[in-house]
């Protein structure tokens, strides 16, 4: 069975964009691949180093989000990056052979610096972000890495680092392939891309009353001032959600809007109840896992053991091949 590895940063509650964009896909993949899903706490430090007090709780909450969304610890390995310190050692080895120019040209390097104006990202660790990611992937000799479009340059760099290592010292690391996730765009409450940094998210852990409030605050067709004005669903964020959550009813909702047969308040009510219904099982599972923290703690301890066995072996191979031991 081919092996996959992917990771996600513990930087706050997961939102619907993460669920549709990554997690729902991982849930499907866990049946087809030997799967490793990592909570990338060290990567979270690259942009969150100023505020580390929440880290432990964020890791726990992310693990809860992952399991309640359908990742099954019987089928896949869920672990915390810093629990397997071999990642750091391989990162250090890779840092010796990675030219600075490779890192400076990674598009996320400049774009994140522009995006996160209130964090000083002029650090050694942040420049090295993709090297650590390469270590995450290559230490498991992953065949495939499921990621979104924005991560492609990191996978490309991972292949380059693998190639450079293999050329310099000998064949240790297979070159991984990306598995691009095709996903519908999930707009945030304000119509922009759903993102924690915009504060426009619906968290998958939001209770029903919060979901209702958030849906009520969503932007609609700005030209529809009165209920009697015909609407333009194609420009409405609420309608974009209906497309994902209302299945076969989508046409009738669109027509009702265009003919001013339905008001926005009613339309939002309908959406809120569909969202709440689709998140119901996740929410229930989350309450269970929060009530007994030992379930997640045990799962992460098992994950650490399973991941460590492979990581230790690969690191040993790498050091032997280099002639270090
Ligand atoms: N950089 C990834 C992101 O922000 C997270 C990540 C860390 C990752 N290590 C990884 C993804 C290894 C895939 C493989 O989404
Ligand atoms: Fe949007 Fe629904 Fe209002 Fe039409 S009726 S503008 S689809 S919220």
mmCIF file of C-alpha atoms in Angstrom, residues 159-281:
data_model
loop_
_atom_site.group_PDB
_atom_site.id
_atom_site.type_symbol
_atom_site.label_atom_id
_atom_site.label_comp_id
_atom_site.label_asym_id
_atom_site.label_seq_id
_atom_site.Cartn_x
_atom_site.Cartn_y
_atom_site.Cartn_z
ATOM 1 C CA UNK A 159 11.868 16.655 -4.395
ATOM 2 C CA UNK A 160 14.858 18.910 -5.030
ATOM 3 C CA UNK A 161 16.228 18.317 -1.548
ATOM 4 C CA UNK A 162 15.739 14.547 -1.915
ATOM 5 C CA UNK A 163 17.554 14.614 -5.242
ATOM 6 C CA UNK A 164 20.416 16.672 -3.858
ATOM 7 C CA UNK A 165 20.837 14.375 -0.863
ATOM 8 C CA UNK A 166 20.751 11.262 -3.037
ATOM 9 C CA UNK A 167 23.303 12.734 -5.462
ATOM 10 C CA UNK A 168 25.669 13.851 -2.731
ATOM 11 C CA UNK A 169 25.619 10.781 -0.506
ATOM 12 C CA UNK A 170 23.646 7.911 -2.035
ATOM 13 C CA UNK A 171 20.083 6.863 -2.691
ATOM 14 C CA UNK A 172 17.984 7.165 0.490
ATOM 15 C CA UNK A 173 14.933 9.273 -0.303
ATOM 16 C CA UNK A 174 12.246 8.536 -2.909
ATOM 17 C CA UNK A 175 10.801 11.631 -4.597
ATOM 18 C CA UNK A 176 7.228 12.181 -3.398
ATOM 19 C CA UNK A 177 4.326 13.173 -5.638
ATOM 20 C CA UNK A 178 1.692 15.693 -4.705
ATOM 21 C CA UNK A 179 -1.972 14.761 -4.698
ATOM 22 C CA UNK A 180 -3.808 17.958 -5.468
ATOM 23 C CA UNK A 181 -7.092 18.418 -3.691
ATOM 24 C CA UNK A 182 -9.850 19.611 -6.013
ATOM 25 C CA UNK A 183 -12.235 21.576 -3.870
ATOM 26 C CA UNK A 184 -15.125 23.924 -4.260
ATOM 27 C CA UNK A 185 -14.233 27.425 -3.106
ATOM 28 C CA UNK A 186 -15.585 28.084 0.354
ATOM 29 C CA UNK A 187 -16.157 31.795 0.845
ATOM 30 C CA UNK A 188 -16.050 33.344 4.294
ATOM 31 C CA UNK A 189 -18.952 35.204 5.911
ATOM 32 C CA UNK A 190 -17.936 38.409 4.120
ATOM 33 C CA UNK A 191 -17.545 36.780 0.700
ATOM 34 C CA UNK A 192 -13.741 36.803 0.724
ATOM 35 C CA UNK A 193 -11.809 33.522 0.986
ATOM 36 C CA UNK A 194 -12.520 31.850 4.331
ATOM 37 C CA UNK A 195 -9.454 32.442 6.456
ATOM 38 C CA UNK A 196 -8.651 32.772 10.115
ATOM 39 C CA UNK A 197 -6.692 35.949 9.436
ATOM 40 C CA UNK A 198 -9.823 37.615 7.987
ATOM 41 C CA UNK A 199 -12.002 36.628 10.966
ATOM 42 C CA UNK A 200 -14.718 35.409 8.589
ATOM 43 C CA UNK A 201 -14.839 31.710 9.421
ATOM 44 C CA UNK A 202 -17.377 29.179 10.554
ATOM 45 C CA UNK A 203 -15.534 26.724 12.789
ATOM 46 C CA UNK A 204 -16.522 23.083 12.573
ATOM 47 C CA UNK A 205 -16.720 23.208 16.371
ATOM 48 C CA UNK A 206 -19.175 26.132 16.414
ATOM 49 C CA UNK A 207 -22.341 25.191 18.303
ATOM 50 C CA UNK A 208 -25.693 25.490 16.474
ATOM 51 C CA UNK A 209 -26.610 28.908 17.896
ATOM 52 C CA UNK A 210 -23.259 30.372 16.806
ATOM 53 C CA UNK A 211 -23.706 28.927 13.320
ATOM 54 C CA UNK A 212 -27.158 30.531 13.102
ATOM 55 C CA UNK A 213 -25.776 33.906 14.171
ATOM 56 C CA UNK A 214 -22.905 33.701 11.725
ATOM 57 C CA UNK A 215 -25.154 32.724 8.824
ATOM 58 C CA UNK A 216 -27.396 35.676 9.693
ATOM 59 C CA UNK A 217 -24.405 37.982 9.397
ATOM 60 C CA UNK A 218 -23.444 36.719 5.930
ATOM 61 C CA UNK A 219 -23.363 39.150 3.041
ATOM 62 C CA UNK A 220 -26.098 38.707 0.431
ATOM 63 C CA UNK A 221 -26.889 40.352 -2.898
ATOM 64 C CA UNK A 222 -26.198 44.048 -2.123
ATOM 65 C CA UNK A 223 -28.741 45.108 -4.776
ATOM 66 C CA UNK A 224 -31.535 43.365 -2.888
ATOM 67 C CA UNK A 225 -32.628 46.024 -0.429
ATOM 68 C CA UNK A 226 -36.279 45.057 0.023
ATOM 69 C CA UNK A 227 -37.789 41.613 0.019
ATOM 70 C CA UNK A 228 -39.735 42.581 -3.118
ATOM 71 C CA UNK A 229 -36.508 43.282 -5.059
ATOM 72 C CA UNK A 230 -35.547 40.333 -7.286
ATOM 73 C CA UNK A 231 -32.215 38.843 -6.154
ATOM 74 C CA UNK A 232 -29.070 37.743 -7.976
ATOM 75 C CA UNK A 233 -28.047 34.489 -6.327
ATOM 76 C CA UNK A 234 -24.841 34.232 -8.351
ATOM 77 C CA UNK A 235 -23.348 37.178 -6.414
ATOM 78 C CA UNK A 236 -24.650 36.030 -3.020
ATOM 79 C CA UNK A 237 -22.451 34.270 -0.460
ATOM 80 C CA UNK A 238 -25.429 32.511 1.107
ATOM 81 C CA UNK A 239 -26.192 31.008 -2.282
ATOM 82 C CA UNK A 240 -22.590 29.848 -2.698
ATOM 83 C CA UNK A 241 -23.089 27.837 0.493
ATOM 84 C CA UNK A 242 -26.431 26.488 -0.689
ATOM 85 C CA UNK A 243 -24.580 25.126 -3.713
ATOM 86 C CA UNK A 244 -22.464 23.014 -1.377
ATOM 87 C CA UNK A 245 -25.063 22.111 1.235
ATOM 88 C CA UNK A 246 -28.487 22.114 -0.432
ATOM 89 C CA UNK A 247 -28.004 19.465 -3.124
ATOM 90 C CA UNK A 248 -31.040 19.084 -5.386
ATOM 91 C CA UNK A 249 -32.898 22.091 -3.979
ATOM 92 C CA UNK A 250 -30.412 24.520 -5.391
ATOM 93 C CA UNK A 251 -32.383 25.350 -8.512
ATOM 94 C CA UNK A 252 -35.595 26.128 -6.676
ATOM 95 C CA UNK A 253 -33.739 28.316 -4.175
ATOM 96 C CA UNK A 254 -32.109 30.236 -7.034
ATOM 97 C CA UNK A 255 -35.439 30.730 -8.795
ATOM 98 C CA UNK A 256 -37.230 31.785 -5.626
ATOM 99 C CA UNK A 257 -34.516 34.396 -5.055
ATOM 100 C CA UNK A 258 -34.667 35.730 -8.617
ATOM 101 C CA UNK A 259 -38.446 35.994 -8.467
ATOM 102 C CA UNK A 260 -38.387 37.587 -5.007
ATOM 103 C CA UNK A 261 -40.513 34.687 -3.769
ATOM 104 C CA UNK A 262 -38.221 34.117 -0.800
ATOM 105 C CA UNK A 263 -36.654 36.643 1.577
ATOM 106 C CA UNK A 264 -33.019 36.595 2.643
ATOM 107 C CA UNK A 265 -33.915 35.930 6.267
ATOM 108 C CA UNK A 266 -35.829 32.796 5.347
ATOM 109 C CA UNK A 267 -33.135 31.749 2.886
ATOM 110 C CA UNK A 268 -30.487 32.079 5.616
ATOM 111 C CA UNK A 269 -32.621 30.114 8.061
ATOM 112 C CA UNK A 270 -32.754 27.280 5.574
ATOM 113 C CA UNK A 271 -28.998 27.339 5.121
ATOM 114 C CA UNK A 272 -28.294 27.477 8.857
ATOM 115 C CA UNK A 273 -30.408 24.392 9.486
ATOM 116 C CA UNK A 274 -28.631 22.491 6.686
ATOM 117 C CA UNK A 275 -25.228 23.478 8.057
ATOM 118 C CA UNK A 276 -26.168 22.506 11.590
ATOM 119 C CA UNK A 277 -27.465 19.160 10.296
ATOM 120 C CA UNK A 278 -24.299 18.480 8.316
ATOM 121 C CA UNK A 279 -22.093 19.237 11.350
ATOM 122 C CA UNK A 280 -24.306 17.462 13.875
ATOM 123 C CA UNK A 281 -22.318 14.228 14.096
#
